CSV table of C-alpha atoms and ligand atoms in Angstrom, one decimal:
chain,number,residue,atom,x,y,z
A,1,MET,CA,-31.7,63.8,-52.4
A,2,ARG,CA,-33.8,61.7,-50.8
A,3,THR,CA,-33.1,58.6,-53.1
A,4,LEU,CA,-29.1,59.2,-52.6
A,5,PHE,CA,-29.9,58.8,-48.5
A,6,ALA,CA,-32.0,56.3,-49.2
A,7,ALA,CA,-29.4,54.3,-50.9
A,8,ALA,CA,-26.5,55.4,-48.8
A,9,PHE,CA,-28.9,53.9,-46.0
A,10,VAL,CA,-29.1,50.5,-47.8
A,11,VAL,CA,-25.3,50.5,-48.4
A,12,PHE,CA,-24.7,50.9,-44.7
A,13,VAL,CA,-27.2,48.3,-43.5
A,14,LEU,CA,-25.7,45.8,-45.5
A,15,VAL,CA,-21.9,46.5,-44.5
A,16,ALA,CA,-23.2,46.4,-40.8
A,17,GLN,CA,-25.0,42.7,-41.6
A,18,GLY,CA,-22.0,41.6,-43.3
A,19,GLY,CA,-20.2,42.4,-40.2
A,20,THR,CA,-22.7,40.4,-37.9
A,21,GLY,CA,-22.2,37.5,-40.2
A,22,ALA,CA,-18.9,37.4,-40.1
A,23,ALA,CA,-19.2,37.4,-35.9
A,24,GLN,CA,-21.9,34.4,-36.0
A,25,THR,CA,-18.8,32.4,-37.6
A,26,PRO,CA,-15.6,33.4,-35.4
A,27,ALA,CA,-12.5,31.8,-36.6
A,28,PRO,CA,-11.8,29.3,-33.8
A,29,ASN,CA,-9.5,31.3,-31.2
A,30,PRO,CA,-6.7,28.8,-30.1
A,31,ASN,CA,-6.1,30.5,-26.8
A,32,ALA,CA,-10.0,30.1,-25.7
A,33,PRO,CA,-10.1,28.7,-22.1
A,34,ASP,CA,-11.3,25.2,-21.9
A,35,ILE,CA,-12.4,24.1,-18.6
A,36,GLU,CA,-12.6,20.8,-18.9
A,37,ASN,CA,-9.2,20.3,-20.6
A,38,GLY,CA,-8.0,22.5,-17.6
A,39,ARG,CA,-9.4,20.0,-15.1
A,40,LYS,CA,-7.9,16.8,-16.8
A,41,ASP,CA,-4.5,19.0,-17.1
A,42,TYR,CA,-4.8,19.7,-13.8
A,43,ALA,CA,-5.8,16.7,-12.4
A,44,PHE,CA,-4.4,14.1,-14.4
A,45,GLY,CA,-1.5,15.9,-16.3
A,46,ASN,CA,2.2,14.8,-16.2
A,47,PRO,CA,3.6,17.4,-14.0
A,48,SER,CA,1.0,16.3,-10.9
A,49,CYS,CA,-0.1,19.6,-9.8
A,50,SER,CA,-2.8,18.1,-7.7
A,51,ASN,CA,0.1,15.9,-5.6
A,52,CYS,CA,0.6,19.3,-3.9
A,53,HIS,CA,-2.6,21.9,-4.5
A,54,GLY,CA,-4.8,18.8,-3.7
A,55,ALA,CA,-7.6,17.0,-5.6
A,56,GLY,CA,-10.3,20.0,-7.0
A,57,ALA,CA,-7.4,22.3,-6.0
A,58,VAL,CA,-8.3,22.8,-2.2
A,59,GLY,CA,-4.7,23.0,-1.4
A,60,GLY,CA,-2.6,20.6,0.9
A,61,TRP,CA,0.9,21.0,0.7
A,62,GLY,CA,1.3,23.9,-1.5
A,63,PRO,CA,-1.8,26.7,-1.7
A,64,ASP,CA,-5.3,26.1,-2.7
A,65,LEU,CA,-5.9,27.6,-5.9
A,66,ALA,CA,-10.0,27.2,-6.4
A,67,GLY,CA,-12.3,30.3,-6.8
A,68,LYS,CA,-9.3,32.6,-5.8
A,69,GLY,CA,-9.7,34.6,-9.0
A,70,ILE,CA,-5.7,34.0,-10.2
A,71,THR,CA,-5.7,35.3,-13.3
A,72,VAL,CA,-3.6,33.8,-15.7
A,73,ALA,CA,-0.7,36.0,-15.9
A,74,GLN,CA,-0.4,35.5,-12.1
A,75,ALA,CA,-0.4,31.9,-12.7
A,76,VAL,CA,2.4,32.0,-15.6
A,77,LYS,CA,4.8,33.8,-13.0
A,78,ALA,CA,3.8,31.4,-10.1
A,79,ILE,CA,4.7,28.3,-12.4
A,80,ARG,CA,7.4,29.5,-14.6
A,81,LYS,CA,9.2,31.5,-11.4
A,82,PRO,CA,8.0,30.0,-8.1
A,83,TYR,CA,7.9,32.6,-5.8
A,84,TRP,CA,9.2,30.1,-3.0
A,85,LYS,CA,9.2,26.4,-2.8
A,86,MET,CA,7.2,25.1,-6.1
A,87,PRO,CA,9.5,23.8,-8.8
A,88,ALA,CA,9.5,25.9,-11.8
A,89,PHE,CA,7.9,24.3,-14.9
A,90,VAL,CA,9.5,24.9,-18.6
A,91,PRO,CA,7.0,25.4,-21.1
A,92,SER,CA,8.0,21.8,-22.7
A,93,GLN,CA,6.3,20.8,-19.9
A,94,VAL,CA,3.3,22.7,-19.0
A,95,THR,CA,2.5,24.6,-22.1
A,96,ASP,CA,0.7,28.3,-22.0
A,97,LYS,CA,-2.5,27.1,-23.1
A,98,GLU,CA,-2.6,24.6,-20.4
A,99,ILE,CA,-2.1,27.2,-18.1
A,100,ILE,CA,-5.0,29.2,-19.5
A,101,ASP,CA,-7.2,26.2,-19.3
A,102,MET,CA,-6.2,25.5,-15.7
A,103,VAL,CA,-7.1,29.1,-14.5
A,104,ALA,CA,-10.3,28.7,-16.3
A,105,TYR,CA,-10.9,25.6,-14.1
A,106,TRP,CA,-9.8,26.6,-10.9
A,107,ASN,CA,-12.1,29.7,-11.4
A,108,SER,CA,-14.8,28.0,-12.2
A,109,LEU,CA,-14.6,26.3,-8.6
A,110,PRO,CA,-15.9,27.4,-5.6
A,111,GLU,CA,-13.8,29.0,-3.1
A,112,THR,CA,-12.1,27.0,-0.5
A,113,LYS,CA,-13.3,26.4,3.1
A,114,GLU,CA,-10.9,24.2,4.4
A,115,ILE,CA,-7.4,23.3,2.8
A,116,GLY,CA,-7.0,19.6,2.3
A,117,LYS,CA,-4.8,16.9,3.8
A,118,TRP,CA,-0.7,16.5,2.7
A,119,ARG,CA,-0.8,13.8,0.2
A,120,PHE,CA,1.8,11.9,2.7
A,121,GLU,CA,1.3,12.2,6.2
A,122,MET,CA,4.2,14.1,8.1
A,123,VAL,CA,6.6,11.6,9.5
A,124,LEU,CA,7.6,12.4,13.1
A,125,ASN,CA,11.0,12.2,14.3
A,126,ALA,CA,12.3,11.8,10.7
A,127,PRO,CA,15.8,11.9,10.0
A,128,LYS,CA,17.0,15.4,9.0
A,129,GLY,CA,17.1,14.5,5.2
A,130,GLN,CA,13.8,13.6,5.3
A,131,GLU,CA,12.5,16.0,7.0
A,132,LEU,CA,13.9,18.9,4.4
A,133,ALA,CA,11.9,16.5,1.6
A,134,MET,CA,8.6,16.3,3.3
A,135,ASN,CA,8.0,19.5,5.2
A,136,VAL,CA,10.4,21.9,4.2
A,137,ILE,CA,10.7,21.0,0.2
A,138,GLY,CA,8.1,19.0,-0.7
A,139,CYS,CA,10.0,16.0,-2.9
A,140,VAL,CA,7.7,13.5,-1.0
A,141,MET,CA,4.6,14.9,-2.1
A,142,CYS,CA,5.1,13.2,-5.5
A,143,HIS,CA,7.9,10.8,-4.7
A,144,GLY,CA,6.4,9.0,-1.8
A,145,THR,CA,8.1,9.3,1.8
A,146,THR,CA,11.4,7.5,1.1
A,147,LEU,CA,11.5,8.8,-2.3
A,148,THR,CA,11.5,5.1,-4.2
A,149,THR,CA,11.6,6.7,-8.0
A,150,PRO,CA,15.1,9.0,-7.4
A,151,ARG,CA,16.7,5.9,-5.5
A,152,HIS,CA,15.8,3.6,-8.4
A,153,GLY,CA,16.9,6.7,-10.9
A,154,ALA,CA,20.4,6.9,-8.8
A,155,GLY,CA,20.9,3.0,-9.2
A,156,GLU,CA,20.2,3.3,-12.9
A,157,VAL,CA,23.2,5.3,-13.4
A,158,ASN,CA,25.1,4.5,-10.2
A,159,GLY,CA,24.1,8.4,-9.7
A,160,ASP,CA,26.8,10.5,-7.4
A,161,PHE,CA,25.8,14.1,-5.5
A,162,GLU,CA,26.7,16.0,-8.7
A,163,TRP,CA,24.3,13.7,-10.6
A,164,PHE,CA,21.6,14.2,-7.8
A,165,LYS,CA,22.2,18.0,-8.3
A,166,HIS,CA,21.8,18.0,-11.9
A,167,GLN,CA,18.5,16.2,-11.8
A,168,VAL,CA,17.1,18.5,-9.2
A,169,TYR,CA,18.2,21.8,-10.4
A,170,ASN,CA,18.7,21.0,-14.2
A,171,HIS,CA,15.7,18.3,-14.2
A,172,ASP,CA,14.4,19.0,-17.8
A,173,VAL,CA,17.6,18.4,-19.2
A,174,ALA,CA,19.1,15.8,-17.2
A,175,MET,CA,16.2,13.4,-17.2
A,176,ALA,CA,16.2,13.7,-21.2
A,177,GLU,CA,19.6,13.1,-21.0
A,178,GLN,CA,19.5,9.4,-18.6
A,179,TRP,CA,16.4,8.6,-20.6
A,180,LYS,CA,18.5,8.4,-23.9
A,181,MET,CA,21.2,6.1,-22.2
A,182,LEU,CA,18.0,4.0,-21.0
A,183,ASP,CA,16.7,0.6,-23.2
A,184,ARG,CA,13.5,0.5,-22.1
A,185,GLU,CA,13.1,-2.7,-23.8
A,186,THR,CA,15.1,-4.5,-21.1
A,187,ALA,CA,12.7,-2.8,-18.5
A,188,PRO,CA,9.0,-4.6,-18.9
A,189,SER,CA,7.1,-2.6,-16.2
A,190,SER,CA,9.0,-0.3,-13.8
A,191,THR,CA,10.2,2.2,-16.5
A,192,PRO,CA,7.9,4.8,-17.5
A,193,ALA,CA,7.5,5.5,-21.1
A,194,PRO,CA,9.4,8.4,-22.5
A,195,GLY,CA,7.5,11.1,-22.9
A,196,ARG,CA,7.0,14.4,-21.3
A,197,VAL,CA,9.7,15.4,-18.5
A,198,ARG,CA,7.1,15.7,-15.6
A,199,MET,CA,9.1,17.3,-12.4
A,200,GLY,CA,10.1,20.6,-12.8
A,201,ASN,CA,13.4,22.5,-12.0
A,202,TYR,CA,14.2,23.7,-8.5
A,203,ASP,CA,15.7,27.2,-8.2
A,204,PRO,CA,19.4,26.6,-6.4
A,205,LYS,CA,18.4,29.9,-4.1
A,206,ARG,CA,15.6,28.2,-2.7
A,207,VAL,CA,16.9,24.8,-2.2
A,208,THR,CA,20.1,25.1,-1.5
A,209,GLU,CA,23.5,22.5,-2.1
A,210,PRO,CA,23.4,22.1,1.8
A,211,MET,CA,19.8,21.2,1.7
A,212,LEU,CA,20.1,18.6,-1.4
A,213,ARG,CA,23.4,17.2,0.4
A,214,ASP,CA,21.2,16.3,3.7
A,215,ILE,CA,18.7,14.5,1.4
A,216,TYR,CA,21.1,12.5,-1.0
A,217,ASN,CA,22.9,11.5,2.4
A,218,TRP,CA,19.7,10.4,3.6
A,219,ILE,CA,18.8,8.4,0.3
A,220,VAL,CA,22.2,6.7,0.3
A,221,ASP,CA,21.5,6.0,3.9
A,222,LEU,CA,18.0,4.3,3.3
A,223,GLY,CA,20.2,2.2,-0.1
A,224,ILE,CA,20.2,3.3,-3.5
A,225,LEU,CA,18.1,0.6,-5.6
A,226,VAL,CA,18.8,-1.5,-8.1
A,227,PRO,CA,16.1,-1.1,-10.9
A,228,ILE,CA,15.0,-4.4,-11.3
A,229,SER,CA,11.3,-5.4,-12.6
A,230,ALA,CA,9.6,-8.2,-12.9
A,231,ARG,CA,6.0,-9.6,-14.4
A,232,ILE,CA,4.4,-13.0,-14.3
A,233,THR,CA,1.9,-13.8,-17.4
A,234,ALA,CA,0.4,-16.8,-17.8
A,235,ALA,CA,0.0,-19.0,-21.2
A,236,PRO,CA,-2.9,-20.4,-22.2
A,237,ALA,CA,-3.9,-23.3,-20.0
A,238,GLU,CA,-3.0,-26.7,-21.5
A,239,ALA,CA,-5.1,-30.1,-20.6
A,240,ALA,CA,-5.0,-29.8,-16.5
A,241,SER,CA,-2.3,-27.1,-16.2
A,242,THR,CA,-0.7,-23.6,-17.0
A,243,THR,CA,2.5,-22.7,-17.4
A,244,TYR,CA,3.4,-19.0,-15.6
A,245,THR,CA,6.6,-17.3,-16.7
A,246,VAL,CA,8.3,-15.0,-14.4
A,247,ASP,CA,10.1,-12.2,-16.5
A,248,VAL,CA,13.0,-10.2,-14.5
A,249,ALA,CA,15.3,-7.6,-16.1
A,250,ASN,CA,17.9,-5.1,-14.7
A,251,GLY,CA,17.1,-2.0,-16.6
A,252,ALA,CA,20.0,0.0,-15.4
A,253,VAL,CA,22.6,1.4,-18.0
A,254,PRO,CA,25.8,-0.7,-18.8
A,255,ASN,CA,28.9,0.0,-17.3
A,256,LYS,CA,27.1,2.5,-15.4
A,257,GLY,CA,24.3,1.4,-13.2
A,258,LEU,CA,24.0,-1.3,-10.4
A,259,THR,CA,24.3,-5.1,-10.1
A,260,ALA,CA,21.8,-6.8,-8.0
A,261,GLU,CA,23.9,-10.1,-6.4
A,262,GLY,CA,22.8,-13.0,-4.9
A,263,VAL,CA,19.3,-12.3,-6.1
A,264,THR,CA,16.3,-15.2,-5.4
A,265,ILE,CA,13.2,-14.9,-7.4
A,266,SER,CA,10.2,-16.4,-5.3
A,267,VAL,CA,6.7,-17.5,-6.4
A,268,VAL,CA,3.8,-18.1,-4.0
A,269,VAL,CA,1.8,-21.3,-5.1
A,270,PRO,CA,-1.8,-20.3,-4.9
A,271,PRO,CA,-3.5,-22.8,-2.3
A,272,GLY,CA,-5.8,-25.7,-4.6
A,273,THR,CA,-2.5,-25.5,-7.3
A,274,LYS,CA,0.4,-28.1,-7.3
A,275,VAL,CA,3.8,-27.1,-9.1
A,276,VAL,CA,4.1,-29.3,-12.0
A,277,SER,CA,7.5,-28.3,-13.3
A,278,GLY,CA,10.0,-25.4,-13.1
A,279,GLY,CA,12.0,-24.0,-15.6
A,280,GLY,CA,14.8,-21.5,-16.0
A,281,THR,CA,18.3,-20.8,-14.6
A,282,GLY,CA,18.7,-21.9,-10.7
A,283,TYR,CA,15.4,-23.5,-10.1
A,284,ALA,CA,15.3,-24.3,-6.2
A,285,GLY,CA,12.3,-26.6,-5.9
A,286,VAL,CA,9.2,-26.0,-3.7
A,287,LYS,CA,9.7,-25.1,0.2
A,288,LYS,CA,7.1,-24.6,3.0
A,289,GLN,CA,7.2,-21.2,4.3
A,290,GLY,CA,4.8,-20.4,6.7
A,291,ASN,CA,1.3,-22.1,5.0
A,292,ASP,CA,2.8,-21.3,1.9
A,293,ASP,CA,4.2,-23.3,-0.8
A,294,VAL,CA,6.8,-21.1,-2.3
A,295,ALA,CA,9.1,-22.0,-5.3
A,296,THR,CA,12.2,-20.2,-5.8
A,297,TRP,CA,15.1,-19.9,-8.4
A,298,LYS,CA,18.6,-18.4,-7.2
A,299,VAL,CA,20.4,-16.3,-9.6
A,300,ALA,CA,24.4,-15.3,-8.8
A,301,LYS,CA,23.6,-11.7,-10.6
A,302,PHE,CA,21.7,-9.5,-12.5
A,303,ALA,CA,24.2,-6.9,-14.1
A,304,PRO,CA,22.7,-4.2,-16.0
A,305,ARG,CA,20.7,-5.3,-19.1
A,306,ASP,CA,20.3,-8.9,-17.8
A,307,ARG,CA,16.8,-10.1,-18.5
A,308,GLN,CA,15.9,-13.8,-17.7
A,309,LYS,CA,12.8,-15.6,-17.9
A,310,PHE,CA,11.8,-18.2,-15.2
A,311,THR,CA,8.7,-20.8,-15.8
A,312,LEU,CA,6.4,-22.3,-13.3
A,313,THR,CA,4.0,-24.9,-14.4
A,314,LEU,CA,0.9,-25.8,-12.2
A,315,ALA,CA,-2.1,-28.0,-12.1
A,316,GLY,CA,-5.5,-27.6,-10.1
A,317,THR,CA,-7.6,-24.7,-9.5
A,318,ALA,CA,-6.6,-22.0,-7.2
A,319,THR,CA,-8.8,-21.5,-4.5
A,320,GLY,CA,-10.7,-18.1,-4.2
A,321,ASN,CA,-9.6,-15.7,-6.4
A,322,ALA,CA,-5.7,-16.4,-6.1
A,323,VAL,CA,-3.2,-15.9,-8.3
A,324,PRO,CA,0.6,-16.3,-8.8
A,325,ARG,CA,2.4,-13.9,-7.2
A,326,GLY,CA,5.9,-13.6,-5.7
A,327,THR,CA,8.5,-11.2,-5.2
A,328,VAL,CA,12.7,-10.7,-6.4
A,329,ALA,CA,15.0,-10.0,-3.4
A,330,TRP,CA,19.2,-10.0,-3.3
A,331,GLU,CA,21.7,-9.7,-0.7
A,332,LYS,CA,24.0,-6.9,-2.0
A,333,PRO,CA,23.6,-4.0,-2.6
A,334,SER,CA,21.1,-4.2,0.7
A,335,ALA,CA,18.5,-1.7,1.3
A,336,LYS,CA,16.8,-0.5,4.4
A,337,SER,CA,13.1,0.2,2.5
A,338,ASP,CA,11.6,-0.6,-0.9
A,339,ALA,CA,14.4,-3.7,-1.2
A,340,ASP,CA,12.1,-6.4,-2.7
A,341,VAL,CA,10.0,-5.9,-6.3
A,342,ASP,CA,7.0,-7.7,-5.7
A,343,PHE,CA,4.7,-9.1,-8.9
A,344,ALA,CA,1.3,-10.7,-9.1
A,345,LEU,CA,-0.6,-11.9,-12.2
A,346,PRO,CA,-2.8,-9.2,-13.0
A,347,ARG,CA,-6.7,-10.6,-12.6
A,348,PRO,CA,-8.8,-11.1,-15.7
A,349,GLY,CA,-10.1,-7.7,-16.6
A,350,GLY,CA,-8.8,-6.4,-13.2
A,351,ARG,CA,-6.2,-3.3,-13.1
A,352,GLY,CA,-3.3,-4.1,-15.1
A,353,ALA,CA,-4.7,-7.3,-17.1
A,354,GLY,CA,-2.9,-7.4,-20.5
A,355,ASP,CA,-0.2,-5.6,-19.3
B,1,LIG,C1,5.6,20.4,-4.5
B,1,LIG,C2,4.7,20.9,-4.3
B,1,LIG,C3,3.9,21.9,-5.4
B,1,LIG,C4,3.8,21.1,-6.9
B,1,LIG,C5,4.1,19.8,-7.7
B,1,LIG,C6,3.2,22.1,-7.6
B,1,LIG,N1,2.7,23.0,-6.8
B,1,LIG,FE1,2.2,25.2,-7.2
B,1,LIG,N2,2.9,26.0,-5.5
B,1,LIG,C7,3.4,25.1,-4.3
B,1,LIG,C8,3.6,26.0,-3.6
B,1,LIG,C9,4.4,25.7,-2.2
B,1,LIG,C10,3.3,27.8,-3.7
B,1,LIG,C11,3.5,28.6,-2.9
B,1,LIG,C12,4.5,29.7,-3.7
B,1,LIG,C13,5.9,28.8,-3.7
B,1,LIG,O1,6.3,28.3,-2.4
B,1,LIG,O2,6.6,28.8,-4.6
B,1,LIG,C14,3.0,26.7,-4.9
B,1,LIG,C15,2.3,28.7,-5.9
B,1,LIG,C16,1.3,28.1,-6.8
B,1,LIG,C17,0.4,29.1,-7.3
B,1,LIG,C18,0.2,30.6,-6.8
B,1,LIG,C19,-0.9,30.7,-6.0
B,1,LIG,C20,-1.3,31.4,-5.6
B,1,LIG,O3,-2.4,31.9,-4.5
B,1,LIG,O4,-0.8,32.9,-6.1
B,1,LIG,C21,-0.3,28.5,-8.5
B,1,LIG,C22,-1.0,29.2,-9.7
B,1,LIG,C23,0.5,27.4,-8.9
B,1,LIG,N3,1.1,27.2,-7.5
B,1,LIG,C24,0.0,26.3,-9.7
B,1,LIG,C25,0.4,25.1,-9.7
B,1,LIG,C26,0.9,24.3,-10.9
B,1,LIG,C27,-0.2,24.6,-12.5
B,1,LIG,C28,1.2,23.0,-10.9
B,1,LIG,C29,1.4,22.1,-11.7
B,1,LIG,C30,2.0,22.7,-13.1
B,1,LIG,C31,1.9,23.0,-9.5
B,1,LIG,N4,1.6,24.2,-9.0
B,1,LIG,C32,2.8,22.1,-9.0
B,1,LIG,C33,3.6,23.9,-4.6
B,1,LIG,C34,3.6,23.2,-5.5
B,2,LIG,C1,5.7,17.4,-9.2
B,2,LIG,C2,6.2,16.0,-8.3
B,2,LIG,C3,7.7,16.0,-8.2
B,2,LIG,C4,8.3,16.5,-7.1
B,2,LIG,C5,7.6,17.7,-5.9
B,2,LIG,C6,9.6,16.3,-7.0
B,2,LIG,N1,9.8,15.4,-8.2
B,2,LIG,FE1,11.5,14.3,-8.6
B,2,LIG,N2,10.7,13.4,-10.2
B,2,LIG,C7,9.2,13.1,-10.3
B,2,LIG,C8,9.1,12.4,-11.7
B,2,LIG,C9,7.5,12.2,-12.2
B,2,LIG,C10,10.3,11.8,-12.1
B,2,LIG,C11,10.4,10.9,-13.3
B,2,LIG,C12,11.0,11.6,-14.0
B,2,LIG,C13,9.9,12.9,-14.4
B,2,LIG,O1,9.1,12.5,-15.7
B,2,LIG,O2,10.5,14.2,-14.2
B,2,LIG,C14,11.1,12.6,-11.1
B,2,LIG,C15,12.5,12.2,-11.0
B,2,LIG,C16,13.0,12.8,-10.1
B,2,LIG,C17,14.9,12.1,-10.2
B,2,LIG,C18,15.9,11.5,-11.0
B,2,LIG,C19,15.7,10.2,-11.0
B,2,LIG,C20,14.8,9.7,-11.6
B,2,LIG,O3,14.2,8.6,-12.7
B,2,LIG,O4,13.7,9.0,-10.9
B,2,LIG,C21,15.3,12.9,-8.7
B,2,LIG,C22,16.9,12.5,-8.5
B,2,LIG,C23,14.4,13.6,-8.3
B,2,LIG,N3,13.4,13.5,-8.9
B,2,LIG,C24,14.6,14.3,-6.9
B,2,LIG,C25,13.8,15.1,-6.5
B,2,LIG,C26,13.7,15.8,-5.3
B,2,LIG,C27,15.3,15.8,-4.7
B,2,LIG,C28,12.9,16.3,-5.2
B,2,LIG,C29,12.6,17.5,-4.3
B,2,LIG,C30,13.7,18.6,-4.3
B,2,LIG,C31,11.9,16.1,-6.1
B,2,LIG,N4,12.5,15.0,-7.3
B,2,LIG,C32,10.6,16.4,-6.1
B,2,LIG,C33,8.1,13.7,-9.6
B,2,LIG,C34,8.5,14.9,-8.8
């Protein structure tokens, strides 16, 4: 009897040890919260949560999220079906796992003592549409005070109010549709690579059609922008001269988007260098503008998907850190803000080098 008992005890110990052994090498849990991933998703993730909730989740235009003990269930509700002014993000934009990680990150932070600043300062005496986009709805927190990105997006397809509404209420679908129509090869630098749709969807009950109408009228008054992009690159230096190429394109959708008319491309010649020659359609030589020598080209129009290259050969050594830089401007359609497209040669090793 005694031996039997002992044997039973041995079996029990073995089973118990087997159990412990399994617990020491658990199968990785794909939903285990990861604070570091959460920090990255929050700060640099595509939907730019931090534009409204502030760096370090200390709040700003939107409420603070740090150290409040927000649960995953509360966060899922707030993100998928926001309670008031926040756009809703669908799982293709923010996954459940990303929410789990962000919640862990917020809860790893101390509680906020003082709510952060708005990303863009409030503009006083703003037109009604701007005031709505800034103070009431918050579009400005991602798009800046003059909504440049949506104005470019409208230029890509000559978007009317129906287009605007579709983009705001059904953004995850509408943006994917528009990206399909674009040919990114013709837009060398301004159009983002197709990827995850970042902006969420707004609820028409919260952001009503009359509100959107006011915002739309305001951006039309500021001017819908032709999606012109420009960049300048340098060929390897030859003897005493270097040739620069300005690559200008209209990224709009053919038979839909806007055409720029009366286009002027200008390059400011860096002090210390001299123009040897200019090439490409419409080269109009060098003129003094203030203290600068400016090389210009005149082109009648840039229609959707038009792309042209202009070259400038310079001799000499630029003083200081000066690099060739310039602008593309056009007469029609005109815009009250953000009308010109600026470009500059990236400094070696600097931001944007090798673009
Ligand atoms: C346009 C500004 C804006 C953006 C962008 C934004 N939020 Fe919000 N968020 C708000 C506002 C405003 C609220 C308050 C509720 C409301 O108005 O819908 C809120 C509420 C929340 C809440 C609930 C907070 C609480 O105390 O209960 C969470 C969680 C949250 N947001 C997470 C996110 C995440 C994650 C992202 C990015 C995917 C994000 N938000 C993007 C403005 C924004
Ligand atoms: C969380 C940041 C964010 C907020 C808030 C936001 N947007 Fe956007 N929006 C974007 C981004 C980023 C894009 C570019 C496409 C994408 O990835 O979604 C975009 C695209 C658009 C487009 C499509 C045209 C284009 O290509 O740019 C329109 C129109 C637009 N936004 C209007 C608005 C309006 C109006 C509001 C306020 C009701 C608003 N947005 C709020 C981030 C935001």
